[in-house]
JSON list of C-alpha atoms in Angstrom, two decimals:
[
{"chain": "A", "resi": 10, "resn": "UNK", "atom": "CA", "xyz": [128.80, -2.22, 49.45]},
{"chain": "A", "resi": 11, "resn": "UNK", "atom": "CA", "xyz": [132.26, -0.68, 49.29]},
{"chain": "A", "resi": 12, "resn": "UNK", "atom": "CA", "xyz": [132.21, -0.97, 45.49]},
{"chain": "A", "resi": 13, "resn": "UNK", "atom": "CA", "xyz": [128.89, 0.89, 45.37]},
{"chain": "A", "resi": 14, "resn": "UNK", "atom": "CA", "xyz": [130.24, 3.68, 47.55]},
{"chain": "A", "resi": 15, "resn": "UNK", "atom": "CA", "xyz": [133.54, 4.10, 45.76]},
{"chain": "A", "resi": 16, "resn": "UNK", "atom": "CA", "xyz": [132.21, 5.91, 42.63]},
{"chain": "A", "resi": 17, "resn": "UNK", "atom": "CA", "xyz": [130.23, 8.28, 44.83]},
{"chain": "A", "resi": 18, "resn": "UNK", "atom": "CA", "xyz": [133.34, 9.19, 46.79]},
{"chain": "A", "resi": 19, "resn": "UNK", "atom": "CA", "xyz": [135.38, 9.60, 43.64]},
{"chain": "A", "resi": 20, "resn": "UNK", "atom": "CA", "xyz": [132.64, 11.74, 42.16]},
{"chain": "A", "resi": 21, "resn": "UNK", "atom": "CA", "xyz": [132.68, 14.06, 45.17]},
{"chain": "A", "resi": 22, "resn": "UNK", "atom": "CA", "xyz": [136.42, 14.34, 45.62]},
{"chain": "A", "resi": 23, "resn": "UNK", "atom": "CA", "xyz": [137.09, 16.59, 42.60]},
{"chain": "A", "resi": 24, "resn": "UNK", "atom": "CA", "xyz": [134.43, 19.06, 43.80]},
{"chain": "A", "resi": 25, "resn": "UNK", "atom": "CA", "xyz": [135.86, 19.17, 47.32]},
{"chain": "A", "resi": 26, "resn": "UNK", "atom": "CA", "xyz": [139.35, 19.38, 45.91]},
{"chain": "A", "resi": 27, "resn": "UNK", "atom": "CA", "xyz": [138.38, 22.32, 43.70]},
{"chain": "A", "resi": 28, "resn": "UNK", "atom": "CA", "xyz": [136.77, 24.06, 46.67]},
{"chain": "A", "resi": 29, "resn": "UNK", "atom": "CA", "xyz": [139.88, 23.50, 48.77]},
{"chain": "A", "resi": 30, "resn": "UNK", "atom": "CA", "xyz": [142.10, 24.83, 45.99]},
{"chain": "A", "resi": 31, "resn": "UNK", "atom": "CA", "xyz": [139.88, 27.92, 45.69]},
{"chain": "A", "resi": 32, "resn": "UNK", "atom": "CA", "xyz": [140.21, 28.67, 49.41]},
{"chain": "A", "resi": 33, "resn": "UNK", "atom": "CA", "xyz": [143.97, 28.09, 49.22]},
{"chain": "A", "resi": 34, "resn": "UNK", "atom": "CA", "xyz": [144.34, 30.57, 46.35]},
{"chain": "A", "resi": 35, "resn": "UNK", "atom": "CA", "xyz": [142.08, 33.05, 48.15]},
{"chain": "A", "resi": 36, "resn": "UNK", "atom": "CA", "xyz": [144.24, 32.77, 51.28]},
{"chain": "A", "resi": 37, "resn": "UNK", "atom": "CA", "xyz": [147.37, 33.42, 49.20]},
{"chain": "A", "resi": 38, "resn": "UNK", "atom": "CA", "xyz": [145.77, 36.48, 47.62]},
{"chain": "A", "resi": 39, "resn": "UNK", "atom": "CA", "xyz": [144.52, 37.94, 50.89]},
{"chain": "A", "resi": 40, "resn": "UNK", "atom": "CA", "xyz": [147.94, 37.60, 52.51]},
{"chain": "A", "resi": 41, "resn": "UNK", "atom": "CA", "xyz": [149.75, 39.46, 49.75]},
{"chain": "A", "resi": 42, "resn": "UNK", "atom": "CA", "xyz": [151.28, 42.79, 50.84]},
{"chain": "A", "resi": 43, "resn": "UNK", "atom": "CA", "xyz": [148.64, 45.49, 50.37]},
{"chain": "A", "resi": 44, "resn": "UNK", "atom": "CA", "xyz": [151.23, 47.91, 48.97]},
{"chain": "A", "resi": 45, "resn": "UNK", "atom": "CA", "xyz": [152.12, 45.44, 46.21]},
{"chain": "A", "resi": 46, "resn": "UNK", "atom": "CA", "xyz": [148.48, 44.92, 45.23]},
{"chain": "A", "resi": 47, "resn": "UNK", "atom": "CA", "xyz": [147.77, 48.68, 45.32]},
{"chain": "A", "resi": 48, "resn": "UNK", "atom": "CA", "xyz": [150.72, 49.21, 42.99]},
{"chain": "A", "resi": 49, "resn": "UNK", "atom": "CA", "xyz": [149.52, 46.51, 40.59]},
{"chain": "A", "resi": 50, "resn": "UNK", "atom": "CA", "xyz": [146.01, 47.99, 40.47]},
{"chain": "A", "resi": 51, "resn": "UNK", "atom": "CA", "xyz": [147.32, 51.59, 40.40]},
{"chain": "A", "resi": 52, "resn": "UNK", "atom": "CA", "xyz": [145.10, 52.57, 43.32]},
{"chain": "A", "resi": 53, "resn": "UNK", "atom": "CA", "xyz": [145.32, 56.20, 44.57]},
{"chain": "A", "resi": 54, "resn": "UNK", "atom": "CA", "xyz": [146.78, 55.14, 47.92]},
{"chain": "A", "resi": 55, "resn": "UNK", "atom": "CA", "xyz": [149.84, 56.21, 49.90]},
{"chain": "A", "resi": 56, "resn": "UNK", "atom": "CA", "xyz": [151.54, 54.94, 53.07]},
{"chain": "A", "resi": 57, "resn": "UNK", "atom": "CA", "xyz": [150.02, 51.50, 52.46]},
{"chain": "A", "resi": 58, "resn": "UNK", "atom": "CA", "xyz": [150.64, 49.04, 55.31]},
{"chain": "A", "resi": 59, "resn": "UNK", "atom": "CA", "xyz": [149.61, 45.49, 56.11]},
{"chain": "A", "resi": 60, "resn": "UNK", "atom": "CA", "xyz": [148.11, 42.88, 53.82]},
{"chain": "A", "resi": 61, "resn": "UNK", "atom": "CA", "xyz": [145.04, 42.60, 51.65]},
{"chain": "A", "resi": 62, "resn": "UNK", "atom": "CA", "xyz": [143.46, 40.80, 54.63]},
{"chain": "A", "resi": 63, "resn": "UNK", "atom": "CA", "xyz": [144.08, 43.63, 57.11]},
{"chain": "A", "resi": 64, "resn": "UNK", "atom": "CA", "xyz": [145.83, 46.94, 56.58]},
{"chain": "A", "resi": 65, "resn": "UNK", "atom": "CA", "xyz": [145.73, 50.72, 56.38]},
{"chain": "A", "resi": 66, "resn": "UNK", "atom": "CA", "xyz": [146.49, 53.47, 53.88]},
{"chain": "A", "resi": 67, "resn": "UNK", "atom": "CA", "xyz": [145.97, 57.11, 52.97]},
{"chain": "A", "resi": 68, "resn": "UNK", "atom": "CA", "xyz": [143.60, 57.96, 50.12]},
{"chain": "A", "resi": 69, "resn": "UNK", "atom": "CA", "xyz": [144.90, 60.48, 47.58]},
{"chain": "A", "resi": 70, "resn": "UNK", "atom": "CA", "xyz": [142.39, 61.78, 45.02]},
{"chain": "A", "resi": 71, "resn": "UNK", "atom": "CA", "xyz": [142.51, 65.16, 43.25]},
{"chain": "A", "resi": 72, "resn": "UNK", "atom": "CA", "xyz": [139.46, 66.45, 45.14]},
{"chain": "A", "resi": 73, "resn": "UNK", "atom": "CA", "xyz": [139.64, 64.25, 48.23]},
{"chain": "A", "resi": 74, "resn": "UNK", "atom": "CA", "xyz": [142.39, 63.19, 50.61]},
{"chain": "A", "resi": 75, "resn": "UNK", "atom": "CA", "xyz": [141.79, 60.96, 53.61]},
{"chain": "A", "resi": 76, "resn": "UNK", "atom": "CA", "xyz": [144.53, 60.48, 56.17]},
{"chain": "A", "resi": 77, "resn": "UNK", "atom": "CA", "xyz": [143.36, 57.14, 57.55]},
{"chain": "A", "resi": 78, "resn": "UNK", "atom": "CA", "xyz": [141.66, 54.25, 55.74]},
{"chain": "A", "resi": 79, "resn": "UNK", "atom": "CA", "xyz": [141.64, 50.95, 57.66]},
{"chain": "A", "resi": 80, "resn": "UNK", "atom": "CA", "xyz": [140.20, 47.62, 56.54]},
{"chain": "A", "resi": 81, "resn": "UNK", "atom": "CA", "xyz": [139.81, 44.08, 57.81]},
{"chain": "A", "resi": 82, "resn": "UNK", "atom": "CA", "xyz": [138.39, 41.31, 55.63]},
{"chain": "A", "resi": 83, "resn": "UNK", "atom": "CA", "xyz": [136.44, 38.31, 56.85]},
{"chain": "A", "resi": 84, "resn": "UNK", "atom": "CA", "xyz": [134.43, 35.42, 55.47]},
{"chain": "A", "resi": 85, "resn": "UNK", "atom": "CA", "xyz": [130.64, 35.60, 55.42]},
{"chain": "A", "resi": 86, "resn": "UNK", "atom": "CA", "xyz": [127.97, 33.13, 54.34]},
{"chain": "A", "resi": 87, "resn": "UNK", "atom": "CA", "xyz": [129.53, 31.14, 51.43]},
{"chain": "A", "resi": 88, "resn": "UNK", "atom": "CA", "xyz": [126.20, 30.84, 49.59]},
{"chain": "A", "resi": 89, "resn": "UNK", "atom": "CA", "xyz": [125.27, 34.54, 49.80]},
{"chain": "A", "resi": 90, "resn": "UNK", "atom": "CA", "xyz": [127.97, 37.00, 50.90]},
{"chain": "A", "resi": 91, "resn": "UNK", "atom": "CA", "xyz": [131.32, 35.17, 50.90]},
{"chain": "A", "resi": 92, "resn": "UNK", "atom": "CA", "xyz": [133.47, 38.22, 51.60]},
{"chain": "A", "resi": 93, "resn": "UNK", "atom": "CA", "xyz": [132.88, 40.92, 54.25]},
{"chain": "A", "resi": 94, "resn": "UNK", "atom": "CA", "xyz": [135.03, 43.98, 54.90]},
{"chain": "A", "resi": 95, "resn": "UNK", "atom": "CA", "xyz": [135.06, 46.15, 58.02]},
{"chain": "A", "resi": 96, "resn": "UNK", "atom": "CA", "xyz": [136.13, 49.57, 56.70]},
{"chain": "A", "resi": 97, "resn": "UNK", "atom": "CA", "xyz": [136.95, 52.63, 58.81]},
{"chain": "A", "resi": 98, "resn": "UNK", "atom": "CA", "xyz": [137.75, 56.06, 57.38]},
{"chain": "A", "resi": 99, "resn": "UNK", "atom": "CA", "xyz": [138.92, 59.12, 59.30]},
{"chain": "A", "resi": 100, "resn": "UNK", "atom": "CA", "xyz": [140.44, 62.56, 58.84]},
{"chain": "A", "resi": 101, "resn": "UNK", "atom": "CA", "xyz": [140.19, 65.91, 60.62]},
{"chain": "A", "resi": 102, "resn": "UNK", "atom": "CA", "xyz": [136.51, 66.45, 59.73]},
{"chain": "A", "resi": 103, "resn": "UNK", "atom": "CA", "xyz": [135.22, 63.00, 58.80]},
{"chain": "A", "resi": 104, "resn": "UNK", "atom": "CA", "xyz": [134.82, 59.71, 60.64]},
{"chain": "A", "resi": 105, "resn": "UNK", "atom": "CA", "xyz": [132.97, 56.77, 59.07]},
{"chain": "A", "resi": 106, "resn": "UNK", "atom": "CA", "xyz": [132.64, 53.02, 59.47]},
{"chain": "A", "resi": 107, "resn": "UNK", "atom": "CA", "xyz": [130.71, 50.28, 57.66]},
{"chain": "A", "resi": 108, "resn": "UNK", "atom": "CA", "xyz": [130.55, 46.50, 57.23]},
{"chain": "A", "resi": 109, "resn": "UNK", "atom": "CA", "xyz": [130.61, 45.91, 53.48]},
{"chain": "A", "resi": 110, "resn": "UNK", "atom": "CA", "xyz": [129.62, 42.55, 52.01]},
{"chain": "A", "resi": 111, "resn": "UNK", "atom": "CA", "xyz": [130.20, 41.36, 48.44]},
{"chain": "A", "resi": 112, "resn": "UNK", "atom": "CA", "xyz": [127.88, 38.72, 46.97]},
{"chain": "A", "resi": 113, "resn": "UNK", "atom": "CA", "xyz": [128.51, 36.34, 44.08]},
{"chain": "A", "resi": 114, "resn": "UNK", "atom": "CA", "xyz": [126.41, 38.43, 41.65]},
{"chain": "A", "resi": 115, "resn": "UNK", "atom": "CA", "xyz": [128.36, 41.62, 42.41]},
{"chain": "A", "resi": 116, "resn": "UNK", "atom": "CA", "xyz": [125.75, 43.19, 44.70]},
{"chain": "A", "resi": 117, "resn": "UNK", "atom": "CA", "xyz": [127.11, 45.08, 47.71]},
{"chain": "A", "resi": 118, "resn": "UNK", "atom": "CA", "xyz": [125.48, 45.05, 51.13]},
{"chain": "A", "resi": 119, "resn": "UNK", "atom": "CA", "xyz": [126.10, 47.63, 53.85]},
{"chain": "A", "resi": 120, "resn": "UNK", "atom": "CA", "xyz": [125.49, 47.04, 57.55]},
{"chain": "A", "resi": 121, "resn": "UNK", "atom": "CA", "xyz": [125.98, 49.17, 60.65]},
{"chain": "A", "resi": 122, "resn": "UNK", "atom": "CA", "xyz": [127.06, 52.20, 58.63]},
{"chain": "A", "resi": 123, "resn": "UNK", "atom": "CA", "xyz": [127.84, 55.32, 60.66]},
{"chain": "A", "resi": 124, "resn": "UNK", "atom": "CA", "xyz": [129.40, 58.64, 59.72]},
{"chain": "A", "resi": 125, "resn": "UNK", "atom": "CA", "xyz": [130.16, 61.97, 61.40]},
{"chain": "A", "resi": 126, "resn": "UNK", "atom": "CA", "xyz": [131.17, 64.80, 59.07]},
{"chain": "A", "resi": 127, "resn": "UNK", "atom": "CA", "xyz": [131.54, 68.54, 59.27]},
{"chain": "A", "resi": 128, "resn": "UNK", "atom": "CA", "xyz": [129.48, 70.39, 56.68]},
{"chain": "A", "resi": 129, "resn": "UNK", "atom": "CA", "xyz": [132.57, 72.24, 55.45]},
{"chain": "A", "resi": 130, "resn": "UNK", "atom": "CA", "xyz": [134.22, 68.93, 54.45]},
{"chain": "A", "resi": 131, "resn": "UNK", "atom": "CA", "xyz": [135.24, 68.85, 50.79]},
{"chain": "A", "resi": 132, "resn": "UNK", "atom": "CA", "xyz": [132.74, 66.04, 50.07]},
{"chain": "A", "resi": 133, "resn": "UNK", "atom": "CA", "xyz": [129.85, 68.38, 50.95]},
{"chain": "A", "resi": 134, "resn": "UNK", "atom": "CA", "xyz": [131.19, 71.92, 50.57]},
{"chain": "A", "resi": 135, "resn": "UNK", "atom": "CA", "xyz": [131.55, 71.64, 46.78]},
{"chain": "A", "resi": 136, "resn": "UNK", "atom": "CA", "xyz": [127.92, 70.54, 46.43]},
{"chain": "A", "resi": 137, "resn": "UNK", "atom": "CA", "xyz": [126.22, 73.06, 48.72]},
{"chain": "A", "resi": 138, "resn": "UNK", "atom": "CA", "xyz": [124.93, 76.32, 47.21]},
{"chain": "A", "resi": 139, "resn": "UNK", "atom": "CA", "xyz": [125.91, 78.31, 50.33]},
{"chain": "A", "resi": 140, "resn": "UNK", "atom": "CA", "xyz": [128.66, 78.03, 52.93]},
{"chain": "A", "resi": 141, "resn": "UNK", "atom": "CA", "xyz": [127.47, 76.11, 55.97]},
{"chain": "A", "resi": 142, "resn": "UNK", "atom": "CA", "xyz": [129.07, 74.84, 59.14]},
{"chain": "A", "resi": 143, "resn": "UNK", "atom": "CA", "xyz": [127.88, 72.24, 61.60]},
{"chain": "A", "resi": 144, "resn": "UNK", "atom": "CA", "xyz": [128.15, 68.51, 62.19]},
{"chain": "A", "resi": 145, "resn": "UNK", "atom": "CA", "xyz": [126.28, 65.95, 60.12]},
{"chain": "A", "resi": 146, "resn": "UNK", "atom": "CA", "xyz": [125.66, 62.55, 61.73]},
{"chain": "A", "resi": 147, "resn": "UNK", "atom": "CA", "xyz": [124.41, 59.63, 59.67]},
{"chain": "A", "resi": 148, "resn": "UNK", "atom": "CA", "xyz": [123.46, 56.06, 60.55]},
{"chain": "A", "resi": 149, "resn": "UNK", "atom": "CA", "xyz": [122.15, 53.26, 58.36]},
{"chain": "A", "resi": 150, "resn": "UNK", "atom": "CA", "xyz": [121.40, 49.78, 59.77]},
{"chain": "A", "resi": 151, "resn": "UNK", "atom": "CA", "xyz": [121.33, 48.04, 56.39]},
{"chain": "A", "resi": 152, "resn": "UNK", "atom": "CA", "xyz": [121.39, 48.76, 52.67]},
{"chain": "A", "resi": 153, "resn": "UNK", "atom": "CA", "xyz": [121.84, 47.00, 49.33]},
{"chain": "A", "resi": 154, "resn": "UNK", "atom": "CA", "xyz": [123.65, 48.37, 46.26]},
{"chain": "A", "resi": 155, "resn": "UNK", "atom": "CA", "xyz": [123.31, 46.78, 42.81]},
{"chain": "A", "resi": 156, "resn": "UNK", "atom": "CA", "xyz": [123.70, 49.18, 39.88]},
{"chain": "A", "resi": 157, "resn": "UNK", "atom": "CA", "xyz": [122.65, 51.88, 42.31]},
{"chain": "A", "resi": 158, "resn": "UNK", "atom": "CA", "xyz": [121.11, 52.00, 45.78]},
{"chain": "A", "resi": 159, "resn": "UNK", "atom": "CA", "xyz": [118.19, 49.55, 45.79]},
{"chain": "A", "resi": 160, "resn": "UNK", "atom": "CA", "xyz": [117.27, 49.21, 49.45]},
{"chain": "A", "resi": 161, "resn": "UNK", "atom": "CA", "xyz": [118.06, 51.20, 52.59]},
{"chain": "A", "resi": 162, "resn": "UNK", "atom": "CA", "xyz": [116.28, 50.74, 55.88]},
{"chain": "A", "resi": 163, "resn": "UNK", "atom": "CA", "xyz": [115.71, 53.26, 58.69]},
{"chain": "A", "resi": 164, "resn": "UNK", "atom": "CA", "xyz": [118.33, 55.81, 57.67]},
{"chain": "A", "resi": 165, "resn": "UNK", "atom": "CA", "xyz": [118.82, 58.53, 60.28]},
{"chain": "A", "resi": 166, "resn": "UNK", "atom": "CA", "xyz": [120.47, 61.89, 59.62]},
{"chain": "A", "resi": 167, "resn": "UNK", "atom": "CA", "xyz": [120.95, 64.78, 62.03]},
{"chain": "A", "resi": 168, "resn": "UNK", "atom": "CA", "xyz": [122.60, 68.16, 61.61]},
{"chain": "A", "resi": 169, "resn": "UNK", "atom": "CA", "xyz": [123.77, 69.76, 64.85]},
{"chain": "A", "resi": 170, "resn": "UNK", "atom": "CA", "xyz": [124.79, 73.39, 65.27]},
{"chain": "A", "resi": 171, "resn": "UNK", "atom": "CA", "xyz": [123.95, 74.45, 61.73]},
{"chain": "A", "resi": 172, "resn": "UNK", "atom": "CA", "xyz": [125.36, 77.88, 60.88]},
{"chain": "A", "resi": 173, "resn": "UNK", "atom": "CA", "xyz": [125.16, 79.94, 57.71]},
{"chain": "A", "resi": 174, "resn": "UNK", "atom": "CA", "xyz": [128.58, 81.45, 57.05]},
{"chain": "A", "resi": 175, "resn": "UNK", "atom": "CA", "xyz": [128.05, 84.98, 55.76]},
{"chain": "A", "resi": 176, "resn": "UNK", "atom": "CA", "xyz": [129.72, 88.24, 56.79]},
{"chain": "A", "resi": 177, "resn": "UNK", "atom": "CA", "xyz": [128.54, 87.30, 60.29]},
{"chain": "A", "resi": 178, "resn": "UNK", "atom": "CA", "xyz": [127.86, 83.61, 61.08]},
{"chain": "A", "resi": 179, "resn": "UNK", "atom": "CA", "xyz": [124.13, 83.03, 61.44]},
{"chain": "A", "resi": 180, "resn": "UNK", "atom": "CA", "xyz": [123.16, 80.30, 63.92]},
{"chain": "A", "resi": 181, "resn": "UNK", "atom": "CA", "xyz": [120.18, 78.31, 62.61]},
{"chain": "A", "resi": 182, "resn": "UNK", "atom": "CA", "xyz": [120.02, 75.25, 64.89]},
{"chain": "A", "resi": 183, "resn": "UNK", "atom": "CA", "xyz": [119.69, 71.48, 64.70]},
{"chain": "A", "resi": 184, "resn": "UNK", "atom": "CA", "xyz": [117.58, 69.31, 62.42]},
{"chain": "A", "resi": 185, "resn": "UNK", "atom": "CA", "xyz": [116.83, 65.65, 61.77]},
{"chain": "A", "resi": 186, "resn": "UNK", "atom": "CA", "xyz": [115.70, 63.48, 58.88]},
{"chain": "A", "resi": 187, "resn": "UNK", "atom": "CA", "xyz": [114.54, 59.88, 58.70]},
{"chain": "A", "resi": 188, "resn": "UNK", "atom": "CA", "xyz": [114.02, 57.91, 55.53]},
{"chain": "A", "resi": 189, "resn": "UNK", "atom": "CA", "xyz": [114.33, 54.74, 53.51]},
{"chain": "A", "resi": 190, "resn": "UNK", "atom": "CA", "xyz": [114.87, 53.49, 49.98]},
{"chain": "A", "resi": 191, "resn": "UNK", "atom": "CA", "xyz": [112.61, 50.78, 48.57]},
{"chain": "A", "resi": 192, "resn": "UNK", "atom": "CA", "xyz": [113.25, 49.41, 45.07]},
{"chain": "A", "resi": 193, "resn": "UNK", "atom": "CA", "xyz": [115.26, 52.53, 44.25]},
{"chain": "A", "resi": 194, "resn": "UNK", "atom": "CA", "xyz": [112.63, 55.02, 45.50]},
{"chain": "A", "resi": 195, "resn": "UNK", "atom": "CA", "xyz": [113.62, 57.41, 48.29]},
{"chain": "A", "resi": 196, "resn": "UNK", "atom": "CA", "xyz": [111.20, 58.77, 50.89]},
{"chain": "A", "resi": 197, "resn": "UNK", "atom": "CA", "xyz": [112.20, 60.84, 53.91]},
{"chain": "A", "resi": 198, "resn": "UNK", "atom": "CA", "xyz": [110.80, 63.43, 56.31]},
{"chain": "A", "resi": 199, "resn": "UNK", "atom": "CA", "xyz": [112.47, 66.49, 57.83]},
{"chain": "A", "resi": 200, "resn": "UNK", "atom": "CA", "xyz": [111.92, 68.26, 61.14]},
{"chain": "A", "resi": 201, "resn": "UNK", "atom": "CA", "xyz": [113.63, 70.70, 63.46]},
{"chain": "A", "resi": 202, "resn": "UNK", "atom": "CA", "xyz": [114.95, 69.49, 66.82]},
{"chain": "A", "resi": 203, "resn": "UNK", "atom": "CA", "xyz": [116.45, 72.59, 68.46]},
{"chain": "A", "resi": 204, "resn": "UNK", "atom": "CA", "xyz": [116.43, 75.45, 66.02]},
{"chain": "A", "resi": 205, "resn": "UNK", "atom": "CA", "xyz": [115.56, 79.10, 65.57]},
{"chain": "A", "resi": 206, "resn": "UNK", "atom": "CA", "xyz": [112.92, 78.09, 63.06]},
{"chain": "A", "resi": 207, "resn": "UNK", "atom": "CA", "xyz": [110.23, 75.44, 62.69]},
{"chain": "A", "resi": 208, "resn": "UNK", "atom": "CA", "xyz": [110.86, 73.06, 59.80]},
{"chain": "A", "resi": 209, "resn": "UNK", "atom": "CA", "xyz": [108.57, 70.37, 58.43]},
{"chain": "A", "resi": 210, "resn": "UNK", "atom": "CA", "xyz": [108.85, 68.70, 55.06]},
{"chain": "A", "resi": 211, "resn": "UNK", "atom": "CA", "xyz": [109.62, 65.67, 52.99]},
{"chain": "A", "resi": 212, "resn": "UNK", "atom": "CA", "xyz": [112.06, 64.43, 50.39]},
{"chain": "A", "resi": 213, "resn": "UNK", "atom": "CA", "xyz": [111.06, 62.03, 47.63]},
{"chain": "A", "resi": 214, "resn": "UNK", "atom": "CA", "xyz": [112.62, 60.81, 44.44]},
{"chain": "A", "resi": 215, "resn": "UNK", "atom": "CA", "xyz": [114.04, 58.19, 42.11]},
{"chain": "A", "resi": 216, "resn": "UNK", "atom": "CA", "xyz": [116.82, 57.95, 39.55]},
{"chain": "A", "resi": 217, "resn": "UNK", "atom": "CA", "xyz": [114.69, 58.95, 36.55]},
{"chain": "A", "resi": 218, "resn": "UNK", "atom": "CA", "xyz": [113.18, 62.15, 37.97]},
{"chain": "A", "resi": 219, "resn": "UNK", "atom": "CA", "xyz": [115.72, 63.12, 40.65]},
{"chain": "A", "resi": 220, "resn": "UNK", "atom": "CA", "xyz": [115.10, 64.00, 44.28]},
{"chain": "A", "resi": 221, "resn": "UNK", "atom": "CA", "xyz": [112.67, 66.76, 45.22]},
{"chain": "A", "resi": 222, "resn": "UNK", "atom": "CA", "xyz": [112.49, 68.74, 48.47]},
{"chain": "A", "resi": 223, "resn": "UNK", "atom": "CA", "xyz": [109.20, 70.18, 49.65]},
{"chain": "A", "resi": 224, "resn": "UNK", "atom": "CA", "xyz": [109.35, 71.83, 53.07]},
{"chain": "A", "resi": 225, "resn": "UNK", "atom": "CA", "xyz": [107.99, 74.76, 55.04]},
{"chain": "A", "resi": 226, "resn": "UNK", "atom": "CA", "xyz": [110.07, 76.85, 57.43]},
{"chain": "A", "resi": 227, "resn": "UNK", "atom": "CA", "xyz": [108.79, 79.44, 59.89]},
{"chain": "A", "resi": 228, "resn": "UNK", "atom": "CA", "xyz": [110.90, 81.68, 62.09]},
{"chain": "A", "resi": 229, "resn": "UNK", "atom": "CA", "xyz": [110.36, 81.36, 65.83]},
{"chain": "A", "resi": 230, "resn": "UNK", "atom": "CA", "xyz": [109.68, 84.54, 67.86]},
{"chain": "A", "resi": 231, "resn": "UNK", "atom": "CA", "xyz": [113.14, 84.54, 69.45]},
{"chain": "A", "resi": 232, "resn": "UNK", "atom": "CA", "xyz": [115.01, 83.98, 66.17]},
{"chain": "A", "resi": 233, "resn": "UNK", "atom": "CA", "xyz": [117.74, 86.45, 65.11]},
{"chain": "A", "resi": 234, "resn": "UNK", "atom": "CA", "xyz": [116.56, 89.28, 62.87]},
{"chain": "A", "resi": 235, "resn": "UNK", "atom": "CA", "xyz": [119.11, 88.23, 60.23]},
{"chain": "A", "resi": 236, "resn": "UNK", "atom": "CA", "xyz": [117.43, 84.82, 59.92]},
{"chain": "A", "resi": 237, "resn": "UNK", "atom": "CA", "xyz": [114.02, 86.46, 59.58]},
{"chain": "A", "resi": 238, "resn": "UNK", "atom": "CA", "xyz": [115.39, 88.70, 56.82]},
{"chain": "A", "resi": 239, "resn": "UNK", "atom": "CA", "xyz": [116.95, 85.72, 55.03]},
{"chain": "A", "resi": 240, "resn": "UNK", "atom": "CA", "xyz": [113.74, 83.70, 55.02]},
{"chain": "A", "resi": 241, "resn": "UNK", "atom": "CA", "xyz": [111.80, 86.70, 53.73]},
{"chain": "A", "resi": 242, "resn": "UNK", "atom": "CA", "xyz": [113.74, 86.33, 50.46]},
{"chain": "A", "resi": 243, "resn": "UNK", "atom": "CA", "xyz": [112.22, 82.88, 49.86]},
{"chain": "A", "resi": 244, "resn": "UNK", "atom": "CA", "xyz": [108.77, 82.17, 48.35]},
{"chain": "A", "resi": 245, "resn": "UNK", "atom": "CA", "xyz": [106.03, 82.53, 50.96]},
{"chain": "A", "resi": 246, "resn": "UNK", "atom": "CA", "xyz": [103.95, 79.54, 52.04]},
{"chain": "A", "resi": 247, "resn": "UNK", "atom": "CA", "xyz": [100.15, 79.96, 51.83]},
{"chain": "A", "resi": 248, "resn": "UNK", "atom": "CA", "xyz": [99.75, 79.57, 55.61]},
{"chain": "A", "resi": 249, "resn": "UNK", "atom": "CA", "xyz": [102.79, 81.65, 56.54]},
{"chain": "A", "resi": 250, "resn": "UNK", "atom": "CA", "xyz": [106.48, 81.01, 56.66]},
{"chain": "A", "resi": 251, "resn": "UNK", "atom": "CA", "xyz": [108.71, 80.25, 53.68]},
{"chain": "A", "resi": 252, "resn": "UNK", "atom": "CA", "xyz": [108.73, 77.48, 51.11]},
{"chain": "A", "resi": 253, "resn": "UNK", "atom": "CA", "xyz": [111.87, 75.41, 50.65]},
{"chain": "A", "resi": 254, "resn": "UNK", "atom": "CA", "xyz": [111.69, 73.61, 47.34]},
{"chain": "A", "resi": 255, "resn": "UNK", "atom": "CA", "xyz": [114.21, 72.15, 44.97]},
{"chain": "A", "resi": 256, "resn": "UNK", "atom": "CA", "xyz": [115.22, 69.19, 42.86]},
{"chain": "A", "resi": 257, "resn": "UNK", "atom": "CA", "xyz": [118.61, 67.54, 42.34]},
{"chain": "A", "resi": 258, "resn": "UNK", "atom": "CA", "xyz": [119.70, 64.58, 40.16]},
{"chain": "A", "resi": 259, "resn": "UNK", "atom": "CA", "xyz": [119.97, 61.16, 41.82]},
{"chain": "A", "resi": 260, "resn": "UNK", "atom": "CA", "xyz": [122.10, 58.93, 39.57]},
{"chain": "A", "resi": 261, "resn": "UNK", "atom": "CA", "xyz": [123.12, 56.92, 42.64]},
{"chain": "A", "resi": 262, "resn": "UNK", "atom": "CA", "xyz": [119.62, 55.48, 43.06]},
{"chain": "A", "resi": 263, "resn": "UNK", "atom": "CA", "xyz": [118.95, 52.16, 41.32]},
{"chain": "A", "resi": 264, "resn": "UNK", "atom": "CA", "xyz": [116.55, 52.17, 38.40]},
{"chain": "A", "resi": 265, "resn": "UNK", "atom": "CA", "xyz": [113.61, 49.73, 38.42]},
{"chain": "A", "resi": 266, "resn": "UNK", "atom": "CA", "xyz": [114.48, 46.38, 36.87]}
]
């Protein structure tokens, strides 16, 4: 009986040995000084502290600088998402956190993603057609990225204290959006929560055609006259109010396989 078992043991030992060696090399890599690895990879980081396993740094890009980037790596399910990173980012007008998982095929999963950002942050200000101020809050329970955003479930976005920055700041109010991405197709709805105007609409799109906005806004009776004058410059909706329409590219959405 022992002779029959011996080949089976010998046949398994190289596989277990290879697995053990892989974990040993991974442990060596993760415990390397983060500053050394950042230098090797020429990453745009400064004030790098800690190890690859757990550390902090400052991000330095030409158009974006973040004062605090913290990470902590962990092991996930070996057969699906072997590596998981808890990443936190913060500066004067941005605070974000997400659990990021990396699978064997290169797909990235996001869980418990949250972000608070001022609308005048450089990430948004350069992409907005007008100057706005307010606080954007975003939450996303789960998402999957593989050559673009494939899936996103129950995304929630709110904008509090929205103001249009003109010669005199124009207070508009607070708004909310809820949406999802399924197989690379985005659908979302918009509504006002505490604003000087009533807003109802939807957002739809995909990578090939871009994202389109189709909404209707109507000024409330107690709204500032400046807001009423501003909306009067927009196309009128058939049943009153103003039409808000537009389309923007969406290269970050995954294309159908």
